Tab-separated table of C-alpha atoms in Angstrom:
chain	number	residue	atom	x	y	z
A	211	MET	CA	0.000	0.000	0.000
A	212	GLY	CA	2.944	2.310	0.508
A	213	LYS	CA	3.509	2.707	-3.217
A	214	LEU	CA	-0.161	3.487	-3.818
A	215	ASN	CA	-0.036	6.309	-1.253
A	216	ASN	CA	2.054	8.398	-3.631
A	217	ILE	CA	-0.033	7.870	-6.773
A	218	TYR	CA	-2.247	10.797	-7.823
A	219	LEU	CA	-4.319	11.310	-10.977
A	220	PHE	CA	-5.689	14.755	-11.826
A	221	GLY	CA	-5.023	15.860	-8.277
A	222	LYS	CA	-6.904	12.927	-6.706
A	223	SER	CA	-5.448	10.023	-4.768
A	224	ILE	CA	-5.588	6.590	-6.406
A	225	TYR	CA	-7.776	5.484	-3.482
A	226	PHE	CA	-10.439	7.954	-4.593
A	227	TYR	CA	-10.672	6.250	-7.997
A	228	ILE	CA	-10.623	2.749	-6.480
A	229	ALA	CA	-13.514	3.660	-4.155
A	230	PHE	CA	-15.404	5.321	-7.030
A	231	ILE	CA	-15.015	2.267	-9.293
A	232	TYR	CA	-16.145	-0.048	-6.501
A	233	VAL	CA	-19.205	2.092	-5.708
A	234	LEU	CA	-20.091	2.136	-9.411
A	235	THR	CA	-19.699	-1.651	-9.521
A	236	ILE	CA	-21.988	-2.029	-6.502
A	237	TYR	CA	-24.586	0.161	-8.220
A	238	LYS	CA	-24.442	-1.884	-11.447
A	239	ILE	CA	-24.778	-5.161	-9.531
A	240	TYR	CA	-27.626	-3.614	-7.526
A	241	GLU	CA	-29.513	-2.733	-10.741
A	242	PHE	CA	-28.930	-6.233	-12.120
A	243	ILE	CA	-30.217	-7.920	-8.946
A	244	LYS	CA	-33.209	-5.549	-8.857
A	245	LYS	CA	-34.278	-6.793	-12.290
A	246	LYS	CA	-33.682	-10.479	-11.558
A	247	LYS	CA	-33.985	-11.227	-7.820
A	248	VAL	CA	-34.996	-8.093	-5.930
A	249	GLN	CA	-35.429	-10.034	-2.659
A	250	TYR	CA	-31.643	-10.536	-2.475
A	251	LEU	CA	-30.821	-6.807	-2.543
A	252	PRO	CA	-30.663	-6.359	1.270
A	253	LEU	CA	-28.411	-9.417	1.640
A	254	PHE	CA	-26.046	-8.164	-1.075
A	255	LEU	CA	-25.734	-4.736	0.569
A	256	ILE	CA	-25.439	-6.065	4.132
A	257	ILE	CA	-22.547	-8.324	3.068
A	258	ASN	CA	-20.727	-5.291	1.620
A	259	ILE	CA	-21.396	-3.262	4.777
A	260	ILE	CA	-20.033	-6.039	7.004
A	261	VAL	CA	-16.941	-6.686	4.853
A	262	PHE	CA	-15.904	-3.035	4.632
A	263	SER	CA	-16.772	-2.356	8.276
A	264	VAL	CA	-14.448	-5.181	9.333
A	265	PHE	CA	-11.762	-3.920	6.924
A	266	LEU	CA	-12.082	-0.383	8.291
A	267	PHE	CA	-11.961	-1.669	11.887
A	268	LEU	CA	-8.760	-3.598	11.167
A	269	LEU	CA	-7.153	-0.592	9.469
A	270	ILE	CA	-7.905	1.574	12.498
A	271	LYS	CA	-6.954	-1.057	15.090
A	272	TYR	CA	-3.598	-1.910	13.544
A	273	ASP	CA	-2.983	1.602	12.210
A	274	LYS	CA	-2.610	0.314	8.664
A	275	GLY	CA	-3.222	2.257	5.476
A	276	ASN	CA	-3.678	6.012	5.287
A	277	ASP	CA	-6.638	8.291	5.935
A	278	ARG	CA	-7.658	8.229	2.264
A	279	LEU	CA	-7.991	4.431	2.314
A	280	LYS	CA	-10.058	4.626	5.497
A	281	SER	CA	-12.215	7.378	3.991
A	282	GLY	CA	-12.783	5.214	0.921
A	283	CYS	CA	-13.999	2.322	3.080
A	284	LEU	CA	-16.273	4.661	5.042
A	285	SER	CA	-17.704	6.085	1.805
A	286	ILE	CA	-18.523	2.613	0.507
A	287	ILE	CA	-20.221	1.713	3.814
A	288	LEU	CA	-22.333	4.894	3.764
A	289	VAL	CA	-23.354	4.347	0.126
A	290	CYS	CA	-24.428	0.775	0.927
A	291	ILE	CA	-26.447	1.971	3.941
A	292	PHE	CA	-28.217	4.525	1.738
A	293	MET	CA	-28.916	1.901	-0.919
A	294	LEU	CA	-30.210	-0.450	1.784
A	295	TYR	CA	-32.963	2.085	2.478
A	296	ARG	CA	-33.684	2.280	-1.241
A	297	ALA	CA	-33.732	-1.537	-1.497
A	298	LYS	CA	-36.611	-1.678	0.995
A	299	HIS	CA	-38.702	0.446	-1.350
A	300	ASP	CA	-37.517	-1.340	-4.483
A	301	LYS	CA	-38.946	-4.521	-2.965
A	302	ARG	CA	-42.278	-2.671	-2.622
A	303	GLY	CA	-42.089	-1.741	-6.306
A	304	LYS	CA	-41.102	-5.249	-7.382
A	305	PHE	CA	-44.319	-5.994	-9.290
A	306	ILE	CA	-44.035	-2.813	-11.341
A	307	ASN	CA	-40.439	-3.541	-12.304
A	308	ASP	CA	-41.423	-7.125	-13.159
A	309	ILE	CA	-44.204	-5.898	-15.452
A	310	ILE	CA	-41.732	-3.742	-17.383
A	311	PHE	CA	-38.670	-5.967	-17.519
A	312	ASN	CA	-40.533	-9.211	-18.231
A	313	GLN	CA	-42.261	-7.832	-21.305
A	314	ASN	CA	-41.116	-8.770	-24.797
A	315	ILE	CA	-42.173	-5.692	-26.780
A	316	TRP	CA	-39.041	-3.542	-26.921
A	317	GLU	CA	-35.388	-4.269	-27.663
A	318	LYS	CA	-34.324	-2.394	-24.531
A	319	THR	CA	-36.212	-0.762	-21.702
A	320	HIS	CA	-35.030	2.052	-19.442
A	321	ILE	CA	-37.223	2.879	-16.456
A	322	TYR	CA	-36.907	5.896	-14.147
A	323	PHE	CA	-39.060	5.028	-11.167
A	324	PHE	CA	-38.451	5.439	-7.421
A	325	PRO	CA	-40.984	3.496	-5.327
A	326	GLN	CA	-40.186	5.510	-2.187
A	327	GLU	CA	-42.127	8.416	-3.750
A	328	PHE	CA	-45.363	6.384	-3.674
A	329	ASN	CA	-47.523	4.743	-1.044
A	330	ASN	CA	-48.879	1.211	-1.462
A	331	GLN	CA	-52.186	2.367	-2.922
A	332	GLU	CA	-50.418	4.482	-5.543
A	333	LEU	CA	-48.132	1.584	-6.457
A	334	LYS	CA	-51.233	-0.546	-7.042
A	335	ILE	CA	-52.684	2.148	-9.330
A	336	ILE	CA	-49.461	2.268	-11.361
A	337	GLU	CA	-49.358	-1.532	-11.594
A	338	ILE	CA	-52.913	-1.673	-12.952
A	339	LYS	CA	-52.334	1.097	-15.510
A	340	LEU	CA	-49.097	-0.410	-16.800
A	341	LYS	CA	-50.765	-3.788	-17.229
A	342	GLN	CA	-53.529	-2.140	-19.240
A	343	ILE	CA	-51.026	-0.300	-21.450
A	344	LEU	CA	-48.943	-3.394	-22.097
A	345	ASP	CA	-52.047	-5.501	-22.785
A	346	ILE	CA	-52.954	-3.113	-25.610
A	347	LEU	CA	-49.418	-3.148	-27.030
A	348	ASN	CA	-49.152	-6.928	-26.756
A	349	SER	CA	-52.509	-7.389	-28.473
A	350	ARG	CA	-50.963	-6.103	-31.724
A	351	ARG	CA	-48.488	-9.035	-31.788
A	352	PHE	CA	-45.646	-7.192	-33.530
A	353	ASP	CA	-43.400	-9.320	-35.740
A	354	LYS	CA	-40.327	-7.426	-34.522
A	355	LYS	CA	-39.133	-5.581	-31.450
A	356	ALA	CA	-40.637	-2.102	-31.260
A	357	GLY	CA	-37.425	-0.143	-30.756
A	358	VAL	CA	-36.249	1.176	-27.370
A	359	ALA	CA	-38.555	2.374	-24.587
A	360	PHE	CA	-37.938	5.001	-21.904
A	361	LEU	CA	-40.410	5.158	-19.045
A	362	TRP	CA	-40.709	7.868	-16.388
A	363	ILE	CA	-43.091	7.427	-13.439
A	364	LYS	CA	-43.322	10.395	-11.086
A	365	LYS	CA	-45.646	12.011	-8.586
A	366	SER	CA	-46.390	15.660	-7.898
A	367	ARG	CA	-48.723	16.215	-4.966
A	368	ASN	CA	-51.652	13.857	-5.627
A	369	ILE	CA	-51.052	13.437	-9.370
A	370	ILE	CA	-49.106	10.493	-10.799
A	371	THR	CA	-47.621	11.043	-14.238
A	372	ILE	CA	-46.540	8.272	-16.574
A	373	ARG	CA	-44.454	9.246	-19.595
A	374	LEU	CA	-43.516	6.604	-22.131
A	375	VAL	CA	-41.155	7.397	-24.987
A	376	ASN	CA	-40.753	4.735	-27.667
A	377	GLN	CA	-37.842	5.377	-30.028
A	378	LEU	CA	-38.208	3.395	-33.234
A	379	ASN	CA	-35.386	2.582	-35.643
A	380	TYR	CA	-34.982	1.336	-39.200
A	381	LYS	CA	-35.750	-2.242	-38.071
A	382	CYS	CA	-39.286	-1.144	-37.180
A	383	GLU	CA	-40.047	0.557	-40.500
A	384	ASP	CA	-42.451	-2.113	-41.775
A	385	ILE	CA	-44.368	-2.343	-38.464
A	386	SER	CA	-44.303	1.344	-37.489
A	387	GLU	CA	-47.914	1.922	-38.563
A	388	SER	CA	-49.090	-0.975	-36.420
A	389	ILE	CA	-47.115	0.377	-33.464
A	390	ILE	CA	-48.601	3.850	-33.904
A	391	PHE	CA	-52.106	2.377	-34.149
A	392	ALA	CA	-51.553	0.625	-30.790
A	393	TYR	CA	-50.449	3.876	-29.142
A	394	GLU	CA	-53.439	5.715	-30.594
A	395	ASN	CA	-55.632	3.034	-29.047
A	396	ILE	CA	-53.947	3.666	-25.680
A	397	LYS	CA	-54.420	7.417	-26.104
A	398	ASN	CA	-58.143	7.031	-26.710
A	399	THR	CA	-58.546	4.540	-23.862
A	400	PHE	CA	-56.814	6.660	-21.216
A	401	ASN	CA	-57.537	10.161	-22.514
A	402	SER	CA	-53.802	10.839	-22.652
A	403	THR	CA	-51.628	12.933	-24.955
A	404	LEU	CA	-49.678	11.411	-27.817
A	405	ASN	CA	-46.913	13.058	-29.838
A	406	ILE	CA	-45.202	11.434	-32.832
A	407	ARG	CA	-42.144	12.965	-34.431
A	408	GLY	CA	-39.717	11.912	-37.140
A	409	GLU	CA	-40.010	9.832	-40.278
A	410	ILE	CA	-38.181	6.488	-40.364
A	411	ASP	CA	-36.752	6.791	-36.838
A	412	LYS	CA	-40.035	7.848	-35.283
A	413	LYS	CA	-40.198	9.005	-31.687
A	414	ILE	CA	-43.516	8.204	-30.025
A	415	GLU	CA	-44.262	9.959	-26.745
A	416	LEU	CA	-47.246	9.002	-24.597
A	417	HIS	CA	-48.098	11.011	-21.500
A	418	PHE	CA	-50.969	10.733	-19.074
A	419	GLU	CA	-51.864	11.673	-15.518
A	420	ILE	CA	-53.645	9.720	-12.790
A	421	LEU	CA	-55.135	10.995	-9.546
A	422	SER	CA	-53.521	9.083	-6.659
A	423	ASN	CA	-56.961	8.470	-5.125
A	424	GLU	CA	-58.410	7.092	-8.348
A	425	ILE	CA	-58.665	3.532	-7.123
């Protein structure tokens, strides 16, 4: 470790970059587990907290390493504790994530959704609405994947907003009309707004609002 103490990149100690890379790795593994086995998230984070707590304790007890190494361990522990709180809510939102990631409509799906913003009743509302949306899309039985989807689910006061952006590409050219027809069906069903831009690489944006006491 003595040699590493003297290594700096862009004014930062090498330990800063090691801690950053490890935190990023934890986050990526966290996102992977959330999609596959959300129930194991707390265990994954608790193991990291225990391992780095023991490592930090040993560094302090035997006066090994420098303050930057100890700070890196402490940072990793604090990040894992924060993510442990988030994991509790991600377990609450498990069914919504499952609905999105288990579908077979899009090539890739990116979802921006934080369950801690919603109570259990609101999560149930979102679950029902997403099922209804995906039922309409699945009813069209597309021959190909319908591009890439980006989904934002947010709440402002007592209004839940769901924004779905479907970016098509050249692979979807021969089924684009069928895709658009499905979204128009959703628009009419939920009294939402629908914007379509572009020609071959069409960008379809669906947006609607739900009162949190609707159900």
